[in-house]
mmCIF file of C-alpha atoms and ligand atoms in Angstrom:
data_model
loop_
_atom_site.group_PDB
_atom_site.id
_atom_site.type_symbol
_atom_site.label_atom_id
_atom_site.label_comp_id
_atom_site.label_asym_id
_atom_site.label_seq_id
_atom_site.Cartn_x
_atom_site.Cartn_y
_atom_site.Cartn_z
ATOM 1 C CA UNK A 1 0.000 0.000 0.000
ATOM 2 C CA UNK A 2 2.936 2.462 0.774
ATOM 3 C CA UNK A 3 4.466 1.162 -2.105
ATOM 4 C CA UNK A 4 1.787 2.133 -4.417
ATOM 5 C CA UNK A 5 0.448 5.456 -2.610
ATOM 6 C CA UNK A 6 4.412 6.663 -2.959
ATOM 7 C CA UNK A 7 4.592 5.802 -6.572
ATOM 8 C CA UNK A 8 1.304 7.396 -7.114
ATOM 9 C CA UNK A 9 2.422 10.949 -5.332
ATOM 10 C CA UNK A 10 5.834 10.554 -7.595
ATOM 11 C CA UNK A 11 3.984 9.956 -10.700
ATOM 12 C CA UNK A 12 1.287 12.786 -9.734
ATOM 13 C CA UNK A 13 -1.455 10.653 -10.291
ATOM 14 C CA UNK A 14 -1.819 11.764 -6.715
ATOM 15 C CA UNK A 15 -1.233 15.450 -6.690
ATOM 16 C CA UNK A 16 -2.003 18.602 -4.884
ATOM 17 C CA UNK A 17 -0.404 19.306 -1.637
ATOM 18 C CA UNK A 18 -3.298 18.480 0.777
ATOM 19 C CA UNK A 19 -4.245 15.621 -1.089
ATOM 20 C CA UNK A 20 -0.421 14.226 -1.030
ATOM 21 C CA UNK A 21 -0.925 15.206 2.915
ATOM 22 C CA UNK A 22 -4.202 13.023 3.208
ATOM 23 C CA UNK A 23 -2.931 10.313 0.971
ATOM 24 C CA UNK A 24 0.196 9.664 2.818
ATOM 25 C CA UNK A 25 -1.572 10.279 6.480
ATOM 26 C CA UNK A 26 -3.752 7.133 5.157
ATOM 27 C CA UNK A 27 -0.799 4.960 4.138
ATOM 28 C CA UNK A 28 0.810 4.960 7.225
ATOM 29 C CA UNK A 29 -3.197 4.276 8.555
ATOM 30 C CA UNK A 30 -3.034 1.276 6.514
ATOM 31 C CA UNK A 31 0.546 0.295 7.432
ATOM 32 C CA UNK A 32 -0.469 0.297 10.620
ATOM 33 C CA UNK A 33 -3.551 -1.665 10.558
ATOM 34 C CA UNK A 34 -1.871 -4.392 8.203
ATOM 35 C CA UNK A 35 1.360 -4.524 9.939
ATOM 36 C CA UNK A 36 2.851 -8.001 11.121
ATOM 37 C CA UNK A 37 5.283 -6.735 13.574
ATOM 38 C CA UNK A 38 5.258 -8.559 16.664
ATOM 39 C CA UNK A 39 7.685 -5.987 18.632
ATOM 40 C CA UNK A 40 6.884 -2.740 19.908
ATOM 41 C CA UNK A 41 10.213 -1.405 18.135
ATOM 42 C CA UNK A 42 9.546 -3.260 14.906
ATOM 43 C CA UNK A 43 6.771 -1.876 14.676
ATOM 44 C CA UNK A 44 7.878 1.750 15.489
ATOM 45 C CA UNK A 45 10.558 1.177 12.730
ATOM 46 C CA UNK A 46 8.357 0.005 10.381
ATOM 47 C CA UNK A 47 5.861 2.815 10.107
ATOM 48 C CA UNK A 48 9.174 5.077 10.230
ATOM 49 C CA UNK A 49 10.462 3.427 7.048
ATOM 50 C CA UNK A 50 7.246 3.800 5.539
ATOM 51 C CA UNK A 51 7.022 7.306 5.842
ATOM 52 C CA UNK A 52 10.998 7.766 5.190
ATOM 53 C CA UNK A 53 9.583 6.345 1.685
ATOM 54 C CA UNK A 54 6.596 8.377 1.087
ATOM 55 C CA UNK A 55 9.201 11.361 2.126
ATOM 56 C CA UNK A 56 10.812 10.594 -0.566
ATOM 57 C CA UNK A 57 8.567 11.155 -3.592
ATOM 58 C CA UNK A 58 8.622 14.852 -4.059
ATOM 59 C CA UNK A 59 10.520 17.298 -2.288
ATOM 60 C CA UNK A 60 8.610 20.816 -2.290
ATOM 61 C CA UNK A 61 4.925 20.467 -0.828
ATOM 62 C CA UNK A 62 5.589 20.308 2.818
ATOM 63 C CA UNK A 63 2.449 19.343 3.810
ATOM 64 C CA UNK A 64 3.902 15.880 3.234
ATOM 65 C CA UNK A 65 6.056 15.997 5.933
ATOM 66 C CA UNK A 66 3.749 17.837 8.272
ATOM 67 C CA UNK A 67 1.330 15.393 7.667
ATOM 68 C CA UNK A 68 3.936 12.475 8.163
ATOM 69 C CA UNK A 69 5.307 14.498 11.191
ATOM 70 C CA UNK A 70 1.899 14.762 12.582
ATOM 71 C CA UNK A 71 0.885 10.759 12.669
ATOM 72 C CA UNK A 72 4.390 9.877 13.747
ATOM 73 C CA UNK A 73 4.636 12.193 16.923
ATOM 74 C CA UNK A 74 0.906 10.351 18.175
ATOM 75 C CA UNK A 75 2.495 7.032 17.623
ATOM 76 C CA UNK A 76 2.355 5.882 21.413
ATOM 77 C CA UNK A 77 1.747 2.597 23.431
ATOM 78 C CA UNK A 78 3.820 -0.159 25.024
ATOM 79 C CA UNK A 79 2.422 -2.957 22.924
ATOM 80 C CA UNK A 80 2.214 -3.440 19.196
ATOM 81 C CA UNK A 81 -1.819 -3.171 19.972
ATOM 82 C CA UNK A 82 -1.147 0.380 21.490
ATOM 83 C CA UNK A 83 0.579 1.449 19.020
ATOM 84 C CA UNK A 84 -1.689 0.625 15.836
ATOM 85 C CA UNK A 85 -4.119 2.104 17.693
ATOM 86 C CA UNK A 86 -2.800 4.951 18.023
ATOM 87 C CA UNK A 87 -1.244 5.611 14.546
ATOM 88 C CA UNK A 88 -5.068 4.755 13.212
ATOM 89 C CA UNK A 89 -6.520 6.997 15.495
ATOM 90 C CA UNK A 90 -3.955 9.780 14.429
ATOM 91 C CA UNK A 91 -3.992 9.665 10.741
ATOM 92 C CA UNK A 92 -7.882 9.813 10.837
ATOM 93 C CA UNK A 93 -7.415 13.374 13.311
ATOM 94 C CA UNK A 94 -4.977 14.124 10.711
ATOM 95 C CA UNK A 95 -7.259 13.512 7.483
ATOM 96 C CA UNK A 96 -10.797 15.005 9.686
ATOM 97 C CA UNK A 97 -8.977 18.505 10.185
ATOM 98 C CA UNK A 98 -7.771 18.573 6.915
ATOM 99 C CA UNK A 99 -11.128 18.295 5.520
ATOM 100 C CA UNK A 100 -12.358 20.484 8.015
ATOM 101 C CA UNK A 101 -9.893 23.069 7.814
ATOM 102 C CA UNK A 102 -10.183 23.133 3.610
ATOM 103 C CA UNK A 103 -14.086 23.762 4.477
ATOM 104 C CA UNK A 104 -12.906 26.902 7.414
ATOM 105 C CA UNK A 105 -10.614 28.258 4.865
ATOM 106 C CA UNK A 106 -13.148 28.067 1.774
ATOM 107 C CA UNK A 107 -15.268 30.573 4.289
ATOM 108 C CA UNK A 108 -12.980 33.080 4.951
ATOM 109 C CA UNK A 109 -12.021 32.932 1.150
ATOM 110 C CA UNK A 110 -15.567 33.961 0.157
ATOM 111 C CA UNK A 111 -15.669 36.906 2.258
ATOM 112 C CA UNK A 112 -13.249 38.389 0.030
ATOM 113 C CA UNK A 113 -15.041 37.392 -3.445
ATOM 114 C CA UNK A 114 -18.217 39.936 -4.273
ATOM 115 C CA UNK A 115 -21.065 38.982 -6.445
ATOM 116 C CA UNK A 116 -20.262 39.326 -10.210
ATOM 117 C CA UNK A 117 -16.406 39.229 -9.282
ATOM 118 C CA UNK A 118 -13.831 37.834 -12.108
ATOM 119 C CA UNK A 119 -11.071 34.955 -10.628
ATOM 120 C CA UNK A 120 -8.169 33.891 -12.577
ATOM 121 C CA UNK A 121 -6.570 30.712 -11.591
ATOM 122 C CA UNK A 122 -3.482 29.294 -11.690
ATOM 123 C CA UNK A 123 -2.864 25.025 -11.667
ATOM 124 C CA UNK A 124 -5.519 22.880 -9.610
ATOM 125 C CA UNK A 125 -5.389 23.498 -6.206
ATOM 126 C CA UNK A 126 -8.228 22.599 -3.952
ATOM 127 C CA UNK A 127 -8.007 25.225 -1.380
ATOM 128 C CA UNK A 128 -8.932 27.630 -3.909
ATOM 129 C CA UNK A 129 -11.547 25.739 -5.398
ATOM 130 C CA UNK A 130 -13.075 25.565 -1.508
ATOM 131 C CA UNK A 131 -13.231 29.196 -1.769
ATOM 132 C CA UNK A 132 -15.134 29.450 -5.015
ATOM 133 C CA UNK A 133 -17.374 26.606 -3.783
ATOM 134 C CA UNK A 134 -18.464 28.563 -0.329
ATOM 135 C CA UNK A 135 -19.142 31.859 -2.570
ATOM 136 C CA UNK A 136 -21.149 29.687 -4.965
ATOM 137 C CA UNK A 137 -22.801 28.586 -1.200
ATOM 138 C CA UNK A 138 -23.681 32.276 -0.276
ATOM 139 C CA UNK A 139 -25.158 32.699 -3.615
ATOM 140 C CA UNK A 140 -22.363 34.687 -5.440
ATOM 141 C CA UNK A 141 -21.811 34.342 -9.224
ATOM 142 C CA UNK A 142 -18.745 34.336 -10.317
ATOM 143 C CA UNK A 143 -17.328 33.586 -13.762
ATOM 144 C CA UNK A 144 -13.245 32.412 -13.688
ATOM 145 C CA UNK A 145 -10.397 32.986 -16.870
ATOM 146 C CA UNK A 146 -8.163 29.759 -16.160
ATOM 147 C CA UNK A 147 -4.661 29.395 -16.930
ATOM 148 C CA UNK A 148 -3.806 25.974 -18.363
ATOM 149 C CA UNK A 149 -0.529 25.605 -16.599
ATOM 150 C CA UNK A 150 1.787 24.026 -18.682
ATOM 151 C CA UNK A 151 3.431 21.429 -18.726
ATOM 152 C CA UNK A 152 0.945 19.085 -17.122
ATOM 153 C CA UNK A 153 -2.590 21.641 -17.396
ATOM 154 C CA UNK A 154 -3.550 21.282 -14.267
ATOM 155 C CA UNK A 155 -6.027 24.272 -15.776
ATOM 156 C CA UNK A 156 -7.837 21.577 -17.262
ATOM 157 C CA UNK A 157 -8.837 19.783 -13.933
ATOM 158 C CA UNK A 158 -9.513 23.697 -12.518
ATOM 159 C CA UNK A 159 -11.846 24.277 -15.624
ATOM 160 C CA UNK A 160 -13.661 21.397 -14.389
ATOM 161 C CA UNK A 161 -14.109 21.699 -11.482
ATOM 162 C CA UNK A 162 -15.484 25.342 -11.961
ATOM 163 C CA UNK A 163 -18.297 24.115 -14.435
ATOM 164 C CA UNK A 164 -19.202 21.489 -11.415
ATOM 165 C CA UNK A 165 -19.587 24.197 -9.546
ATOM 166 C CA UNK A 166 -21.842 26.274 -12.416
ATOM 167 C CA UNK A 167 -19.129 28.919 -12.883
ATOM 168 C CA UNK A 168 -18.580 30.145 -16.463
ATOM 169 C CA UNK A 169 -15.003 29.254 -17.270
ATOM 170 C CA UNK A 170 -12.632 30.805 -20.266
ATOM 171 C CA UNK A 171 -9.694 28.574 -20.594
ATOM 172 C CA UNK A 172 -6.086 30.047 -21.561
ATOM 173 C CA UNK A 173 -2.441 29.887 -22.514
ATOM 174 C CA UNK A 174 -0.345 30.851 -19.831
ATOM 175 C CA UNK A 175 1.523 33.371 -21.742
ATOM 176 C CA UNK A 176 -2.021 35.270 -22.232
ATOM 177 C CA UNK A 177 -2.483 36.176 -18.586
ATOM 178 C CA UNK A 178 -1.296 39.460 -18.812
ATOM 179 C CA UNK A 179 -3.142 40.263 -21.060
ATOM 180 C CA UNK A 180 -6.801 39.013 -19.318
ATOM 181 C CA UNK A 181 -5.737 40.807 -15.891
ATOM 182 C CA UNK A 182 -7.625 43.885 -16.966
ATOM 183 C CA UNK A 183 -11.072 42.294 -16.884
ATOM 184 C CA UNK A 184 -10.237 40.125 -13.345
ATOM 185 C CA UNK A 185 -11.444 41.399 -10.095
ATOM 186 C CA UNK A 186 -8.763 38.938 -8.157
ATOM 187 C CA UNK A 187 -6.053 36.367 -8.726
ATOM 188 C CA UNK A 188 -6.408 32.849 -6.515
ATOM 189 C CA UNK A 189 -3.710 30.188 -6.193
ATOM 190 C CA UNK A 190 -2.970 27.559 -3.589
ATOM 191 C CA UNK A 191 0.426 26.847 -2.165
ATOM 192 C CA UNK A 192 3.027 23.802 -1.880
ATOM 193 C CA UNK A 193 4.864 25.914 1.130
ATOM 194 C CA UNK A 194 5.096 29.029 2.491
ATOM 195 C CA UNK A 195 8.301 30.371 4.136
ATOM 196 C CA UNK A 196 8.755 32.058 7.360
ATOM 197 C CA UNK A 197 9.140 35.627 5.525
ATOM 198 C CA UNK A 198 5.522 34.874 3.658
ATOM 199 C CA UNK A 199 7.381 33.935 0.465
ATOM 200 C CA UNK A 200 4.910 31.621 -1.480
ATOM 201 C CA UNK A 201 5.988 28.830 -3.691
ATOM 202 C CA UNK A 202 3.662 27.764 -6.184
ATOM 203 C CA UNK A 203 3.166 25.770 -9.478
ATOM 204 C CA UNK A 204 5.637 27.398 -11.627
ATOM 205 C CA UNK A 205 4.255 30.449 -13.278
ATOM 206 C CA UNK A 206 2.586 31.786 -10.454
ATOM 207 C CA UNK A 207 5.583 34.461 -9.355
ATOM 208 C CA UNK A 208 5.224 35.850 -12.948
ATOM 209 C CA UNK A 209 1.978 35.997 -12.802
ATOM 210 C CA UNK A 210 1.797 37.631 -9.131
ATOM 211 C CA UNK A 211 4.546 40.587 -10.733
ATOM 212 C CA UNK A 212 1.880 41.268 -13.711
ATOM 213 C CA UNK A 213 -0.987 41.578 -10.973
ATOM 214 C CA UNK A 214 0.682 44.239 -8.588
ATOM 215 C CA UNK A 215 1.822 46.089 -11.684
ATOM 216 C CA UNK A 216 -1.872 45.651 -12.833
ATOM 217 C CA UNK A 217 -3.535 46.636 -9.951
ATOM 218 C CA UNK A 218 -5.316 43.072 -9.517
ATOM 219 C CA UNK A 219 -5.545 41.646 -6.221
ATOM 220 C CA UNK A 220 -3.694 38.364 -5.714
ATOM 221 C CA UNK A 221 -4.810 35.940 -2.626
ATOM 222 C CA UNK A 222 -2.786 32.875 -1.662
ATOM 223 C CA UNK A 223 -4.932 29.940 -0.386
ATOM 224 C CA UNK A 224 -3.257 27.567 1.883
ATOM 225 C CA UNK A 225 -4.112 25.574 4.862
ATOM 226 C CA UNK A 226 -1.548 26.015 7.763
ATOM 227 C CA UNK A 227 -0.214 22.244 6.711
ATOM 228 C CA UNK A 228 1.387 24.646 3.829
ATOM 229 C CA UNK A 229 3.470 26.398 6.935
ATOM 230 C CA UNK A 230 7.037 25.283 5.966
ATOM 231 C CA UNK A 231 8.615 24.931 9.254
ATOM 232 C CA UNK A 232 12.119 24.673 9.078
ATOM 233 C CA UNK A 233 12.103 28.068 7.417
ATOM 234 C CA UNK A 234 12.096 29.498 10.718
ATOM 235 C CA UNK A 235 15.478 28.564 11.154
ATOM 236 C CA UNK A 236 16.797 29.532 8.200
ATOM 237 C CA UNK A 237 16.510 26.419 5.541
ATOM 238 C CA UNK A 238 15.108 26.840 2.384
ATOM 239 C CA UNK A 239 12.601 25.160 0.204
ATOM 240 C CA UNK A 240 14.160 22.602 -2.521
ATOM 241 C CA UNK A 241 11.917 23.350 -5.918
ATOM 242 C CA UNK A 242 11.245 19.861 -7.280
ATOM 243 C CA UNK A 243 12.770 19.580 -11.160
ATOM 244 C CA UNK A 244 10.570 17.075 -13.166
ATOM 245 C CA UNK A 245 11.219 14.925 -16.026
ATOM 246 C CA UNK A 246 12.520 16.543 -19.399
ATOM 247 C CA UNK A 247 9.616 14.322 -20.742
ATOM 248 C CA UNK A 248 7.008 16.621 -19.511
ATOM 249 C CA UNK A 249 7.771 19.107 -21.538
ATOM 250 C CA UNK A 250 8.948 17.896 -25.058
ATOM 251 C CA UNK A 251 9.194 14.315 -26.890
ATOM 252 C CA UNK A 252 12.239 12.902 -27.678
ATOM 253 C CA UNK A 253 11.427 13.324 -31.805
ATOM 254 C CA UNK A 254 10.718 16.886 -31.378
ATOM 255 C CA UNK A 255 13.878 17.428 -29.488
ATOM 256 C CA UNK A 256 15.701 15.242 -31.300
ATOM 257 C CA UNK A 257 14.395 17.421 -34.450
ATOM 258 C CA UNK A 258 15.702 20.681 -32.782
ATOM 259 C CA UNK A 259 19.199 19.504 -32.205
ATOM 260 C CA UNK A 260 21.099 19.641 -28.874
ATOM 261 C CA UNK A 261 19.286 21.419 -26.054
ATOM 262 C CA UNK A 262 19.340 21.405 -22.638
ATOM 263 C CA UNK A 263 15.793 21.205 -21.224
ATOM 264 C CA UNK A 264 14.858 22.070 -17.160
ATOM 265 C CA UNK A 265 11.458 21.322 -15.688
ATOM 266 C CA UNK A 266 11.176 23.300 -12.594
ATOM 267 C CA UNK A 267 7.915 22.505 -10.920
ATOM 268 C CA UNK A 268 7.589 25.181 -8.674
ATOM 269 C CA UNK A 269 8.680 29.077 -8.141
ATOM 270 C CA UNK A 270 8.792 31.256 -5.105
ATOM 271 C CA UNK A 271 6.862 34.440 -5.057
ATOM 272 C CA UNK A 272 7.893 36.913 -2.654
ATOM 273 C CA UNK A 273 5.860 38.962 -0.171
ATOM 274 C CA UNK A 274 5.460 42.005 -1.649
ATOM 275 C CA UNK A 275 3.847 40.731 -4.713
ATOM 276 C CA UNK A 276 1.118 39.447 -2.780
ATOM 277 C CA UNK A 277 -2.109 41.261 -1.098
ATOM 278 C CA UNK A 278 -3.189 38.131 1.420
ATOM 279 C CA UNK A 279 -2.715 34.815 2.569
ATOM 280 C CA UNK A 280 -6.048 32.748 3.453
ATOM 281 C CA UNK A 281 -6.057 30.116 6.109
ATOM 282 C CA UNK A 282 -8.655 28.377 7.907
ATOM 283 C CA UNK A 283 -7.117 30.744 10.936
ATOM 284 C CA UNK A 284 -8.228 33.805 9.071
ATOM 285 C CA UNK A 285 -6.458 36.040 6.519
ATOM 286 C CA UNK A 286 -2.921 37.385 6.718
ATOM 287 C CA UNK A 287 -0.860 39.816 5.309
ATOM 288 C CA UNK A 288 2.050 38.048 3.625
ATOM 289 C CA UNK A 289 4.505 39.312 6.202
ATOM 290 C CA UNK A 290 2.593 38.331 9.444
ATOM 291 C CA UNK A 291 2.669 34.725 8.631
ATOM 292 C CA UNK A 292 5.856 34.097 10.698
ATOM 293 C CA UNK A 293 3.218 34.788 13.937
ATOM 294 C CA UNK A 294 0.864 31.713 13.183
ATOM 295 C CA UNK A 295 3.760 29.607 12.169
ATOM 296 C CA UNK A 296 5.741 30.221 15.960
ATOM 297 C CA UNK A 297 2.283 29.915 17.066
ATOM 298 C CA UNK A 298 1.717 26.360 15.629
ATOM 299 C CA UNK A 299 5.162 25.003 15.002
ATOM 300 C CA UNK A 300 7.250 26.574 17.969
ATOM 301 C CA UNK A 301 10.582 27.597 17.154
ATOM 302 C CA UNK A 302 11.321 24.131 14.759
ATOM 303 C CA UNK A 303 11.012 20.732 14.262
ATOM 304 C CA UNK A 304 12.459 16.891 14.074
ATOM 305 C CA UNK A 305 12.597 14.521 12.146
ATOM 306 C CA UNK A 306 10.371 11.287 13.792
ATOM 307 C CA UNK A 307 11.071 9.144 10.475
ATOM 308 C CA UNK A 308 14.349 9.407 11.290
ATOM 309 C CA UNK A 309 16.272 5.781 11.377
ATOM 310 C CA UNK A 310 17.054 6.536 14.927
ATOM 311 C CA UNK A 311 14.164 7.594 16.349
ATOM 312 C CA UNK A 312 14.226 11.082 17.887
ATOM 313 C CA UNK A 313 11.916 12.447 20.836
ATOM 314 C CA UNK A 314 8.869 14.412 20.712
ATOM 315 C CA UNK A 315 8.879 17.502 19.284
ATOM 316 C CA UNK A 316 8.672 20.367 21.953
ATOM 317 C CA UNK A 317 6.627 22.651 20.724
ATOM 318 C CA UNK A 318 3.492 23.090 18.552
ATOM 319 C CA UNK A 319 0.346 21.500 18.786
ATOM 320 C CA UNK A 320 -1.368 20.812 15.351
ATOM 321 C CA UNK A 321 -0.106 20.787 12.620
HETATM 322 P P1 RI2 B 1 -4.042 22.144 -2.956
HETATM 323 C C1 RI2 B 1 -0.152 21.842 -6.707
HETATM 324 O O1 RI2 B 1 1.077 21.249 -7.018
HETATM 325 C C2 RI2 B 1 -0.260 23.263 -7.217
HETATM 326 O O2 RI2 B 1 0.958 23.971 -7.141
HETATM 327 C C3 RI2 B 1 -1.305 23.802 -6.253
HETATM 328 O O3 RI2 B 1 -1.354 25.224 -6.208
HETATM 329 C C4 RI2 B 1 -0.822 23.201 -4.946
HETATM 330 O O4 RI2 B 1 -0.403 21.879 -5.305
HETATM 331 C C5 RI2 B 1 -1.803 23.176 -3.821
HETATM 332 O O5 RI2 B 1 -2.879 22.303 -4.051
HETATM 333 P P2 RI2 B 1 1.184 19.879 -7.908
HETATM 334 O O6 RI2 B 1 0.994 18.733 -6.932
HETATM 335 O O7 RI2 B 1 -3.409 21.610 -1.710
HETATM 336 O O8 RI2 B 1 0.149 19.912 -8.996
HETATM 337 O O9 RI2 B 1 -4.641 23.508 -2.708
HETATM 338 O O10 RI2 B 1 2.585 19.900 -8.458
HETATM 339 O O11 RI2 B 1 -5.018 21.188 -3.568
#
């Protein structure tokens, strides 16, 4: 089950950074329920290997470790028994506040939409979509432009959604964004992780399409659930921007055709502050700056690492997430 959920996240078949956090919180649900370990430490090592491995799929969303981080600090007992209970009983907390928090989030979201408003979108991200849905809930209509989000149009799964939710949708090139920014009353997009100095990194495309907005005068909100709160920024690390295959973004005949090239596939860019008017969290909005307050609030000063080989301690600090 591990096995497969990891190669699904890697692949992106599952994709999205809260659904990566509620599709690894249920792995290590099902690793513990199925697990054959007949010691207290085997067992303990075997749910840490499992989530060393779903760890290692893709390296930018952080909600993957926060989720992982979050089962693996409730792992407690004396027997094997105690301890599966436990993990179950964590990773369904885990997946319950997610849901709930997307729904919290989607609320405070909607406050800022008005009847009539224009969105544009940028990828698929499911926090925004909970937005749009809880305006559609209040009875605002709102019509959306949608980017398509090369390489893997993502747009395409937005654009969907949106019609679910009865929301005309006008479907675009990236490139033409600048040029639809006129007619949009605000910009959405989720978030993979957000740094302790309210940087934002996104689907890639989103920091160019943040500097066209401020210069344009169009409002650009960030939707992310605190599991987006990158942690270790606080002391200073940075956020590794997953590169994807080549393959995603040209066939070998066409390059082949072109001659020798060199072809990068950055999945993500960072977006800083200043470029952005609000970050929206099922804690309430926040200027881009002030998110370093909820993140001490909720995360202390750092963090370990519980999948560790070794096994550390509990964390000090931070409650959820
Ligand atoms: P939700 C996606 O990454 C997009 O960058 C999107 O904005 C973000 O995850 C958040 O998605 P990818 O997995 O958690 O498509 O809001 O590379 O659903």
């Amino acid at each position: 089950m591990v096995e497969q959920v990891a190669t699904e996240i890697a692949d992106m078949e599952t994709r999205g950074a809260a659904t990566i956090a509620d599709a690894a919180a249920d792995a290590l649900r099902v690793q513990a329920e199925e697990s054959e370990a007949e010691t207290p430490e085997a067992f303990r090592a075997e749910i840490r290997a499992a989530a060393r491995h779903l760890l290692d799929t893709r390296p930018t969303a952080v909600s993957l470790p926060n989720a992982l981080r979050y089962v693996l600090r409730r792992v407690e007992g004396d027997s094997v028994e105690a301890l599966r209970r436990s993990t179950v009983s964590a990773a369904g907390t885990f997946c319950a506040q997610l849901d709930r928090a997307q729904d919290d989030l989607g609320k405070v979201g909607a406050n800022r939409l008005r009847d009539g408003d224009v969105v544009m979108t940028h990828c698929h991200s499911t926090d925004v979509l909970a937005c749009v849905e809880a305006a559609r809930e209040q009875g605002k209509e709102l019509s959306a432009i949608v980017k398509e989000t090369r390489p893997r149009n993502q747009g395409h799964i937005t654009a969907e959604r949106l019609r679910e939710l009865d929301v005309p949708v006008t479907l675009i090139v990236d490139s033409a964004a600048r040029r639809y920014l006129n007619d949009v009353d605000h910009v959405l997009v989720g978030a993979d992780a957000i740094a302790a100095d309210g940087s934002v990194i996104n689907k890639i495309g989103t920091s160019g399409l943040a500097v066209n907005a401020r210069d344009r005068g169009t409002p650009i909100m960030v939707v992310a659930q605190t599991i987006k709160l990158h942690p270790d920024t606080l002391t200073g690390h940075t956020v590794e921007i997953e590169m994807r295959e080549e393959s995603e973004i040209i066939d070998e005949t066409d390059r082949e055709a072109i001659g020798e090239i060199a072809v990068d596939n950055p999945a993500f860019d960072v977006t800083p502050p200043r470029y952005l008017d609000a970050i929206v969290t099922e804690h309430g909005q926040f200027p881009p700056e002030s998110i370093v307050t909820l993140m001490r609030e909720l995360f202390g000063e750092g963090t370990t690492e519980p999948w560790a080989e070794r096994a550390q301690g509990r964390e000090s600090t931070g409650e959820v997430p």
